[in-house]
Amino acid sequence: MANPKKRVPDNVPGDFFVDSTCIDCDACRQIAPAVFGEAPDTSFVHTQPVSGSDRRLALRALLACPTGSIGSLGDDDPKPVMKDFPLLVVEPVYYCGYNSPKSYGGNSYFIRHAAGNWLIDSPKFVTPLLKQLEALGGIAHIFLTHRDDVADAQRFAEHFGSRRVIHRDELSSQPGAEVVLEGDGPWTLAPGFLAIPTPGHTKGHCVLLYQDRFLFTGDHLAWDREAQKLSASEDYCWYSWPEQAESMDRLAAYPFEWVLPGHGQNVHLAADEMGRHLRRLAKAMRERSKV
């Protein structure tokens, strides 16, 4: 639970607050940007929620926070809000919430599918979310973009009898995975589901393209809210920035409208506009790689 005695100084006065255990994962700023803002190395409450809808968004952020760093001194009951997760992005894609500290607060997603539901990367293994996922038909497949964001994937797989999919070069993080991607890909996992290799952030990093519309990007690609453009992080590139630049260039050959990242802001753009953003980013990354 968040500790009001550890409030970060940037919080405005009021019921909701962020304490000093915040790891600056950005989840609260994605869920409730009207309430939470960004200071150096932490989130904070920049505007206290007043309306019922804003308070509900703040409670969603409280529940999603991986480190329990958001608190409220008000009389809001978070229990009804637990049923909001997984939270619909756009049919049939949901954001799971309950971000895990094991993946540094990475986002996880759920796809509702008639032939078996999919989980992309892993949230916390918690009872409220399990009940909601069970009501939606469980999980048949778990796609893991890379080693950093596996979190509680094994527990979800054991609970639902799911098949975990991961690249060979990331297998040490999930040695019992049922489906191991070999070589350079891409790999058709099921009709409409294409795994695309994107080495760079890690050696075996992959993204998942669904219906040529939704791209689940792990730590490869996100949307920069301030600059209003696609972005990648050289600071958090653990394997090879030049290879990540090449991966980004190859990814531009695929059409998609949604970027749904493990870390950072999602975005929906027309496919041609998305392609232009992606090509500009790939060019900028290649130029930085030459420096």
JSON list of C-alpha atoms in Angstrom, two decimals, residues 2 15 39 54 60 62 75 88 107 124 127 130 143-144 147 180 212 233 245 276 284:
[
{"chain": "A", "resi": 2, "resn": "ALA", "atom": "CA", "xyz": [1.18, 3.53, -0.74]},
{"chain": "A", "resi": 15, "resn": "ASP", "atom": "CA", "xyz": [-6.87, 12.46, -1.61]},
{"chain": "A", "resi": 39, "resn": "ALA", "atom": "CA", "xyz": [8.45, 14.46, -12.86]},
{"chain": "A", "resi": 54, "resn": "ASP", "atom": "CA", "xyz": [-11.92, 10.84, -13.34]},
{"chain": "A", "resi": 60, "resn": "ARG", "atom": "CA", "xyz": [-7.78, 2.02, -12.32]},
{"chain": "A", "resi": 62, "resn": "LEU", "atom": "CA", "xyz": [-4.04, 2.62, -8.52]},
{"chain": "A", "resi": 75, "resn": "ASP", "atom": "CA", "xyz": [-13.64, 6.85, 0.67]},
{"chain": "A", "resi": 88, "resn": "LEU", "atom": "CA", "xyz": [-11.21, -2.78, -23.69]},
{"chain": "A", "resi": 107, "resn": "ASN", "atom": "CA", "xyz": [1.81, -3.59, -20.20]},
{"chain": "A", "resi": 124, "resn": "LYS", "atom": "CA", "xyz": [0.41, -9.97, -12.23]},
{"chain": "A", "resi": 127, "resn": "THR", "atom": "CA", "xyz": [-7.43, -13.34, -8.37]},
{"chain": "A", "resi": 130, "resn": "LEU", "atom": "CA", "xyz": [-8.08, -14.40, -13.17]},
{"chain": "A", "resi": 143, "resn": "PHE", "atom": "CA", "xyz": [2.93, -14.76, -26.71]},
{"chain": "A", "resi": 144, "resn": "LEU", "atom": "CA", "xyz": [6.04, -13.47, -24.97]},
{"chain": "A", "resi": 147, "resn": "ARG", "atom": "CA", "xyz": [12.70, -12.09, -21.60]},
{"chain": "A", "resi": 180, "resn": "VAL", "atom": "CA", "xyz": [9.91, -22.14, -29.34]},
{"chain": "A", "resi": 212, "resn": "ASP", "atom": "CA", "xyz": [-2.49, -6.70, -40.21]},
{"chain": "A", "resi": 233, "resn": "SER", "atom": "CA", "xyz": [14.86, 3.81, -26.60]},
{"chain": "A", "resi": 245, "resn": "ALA", "atom": "CA", "xyz": [17.54, 0.04, -36.31]},
{"chain": "A", "resi": 276, "resn": "ARG", "atom": "CA", "xyz": [5.48, 7.20, -42.68]},
{"chain": "A", "resi": 284, "resn": "ALA", "atom": "CA", "xyz": [16.79, 8.43, -37.69]}
]
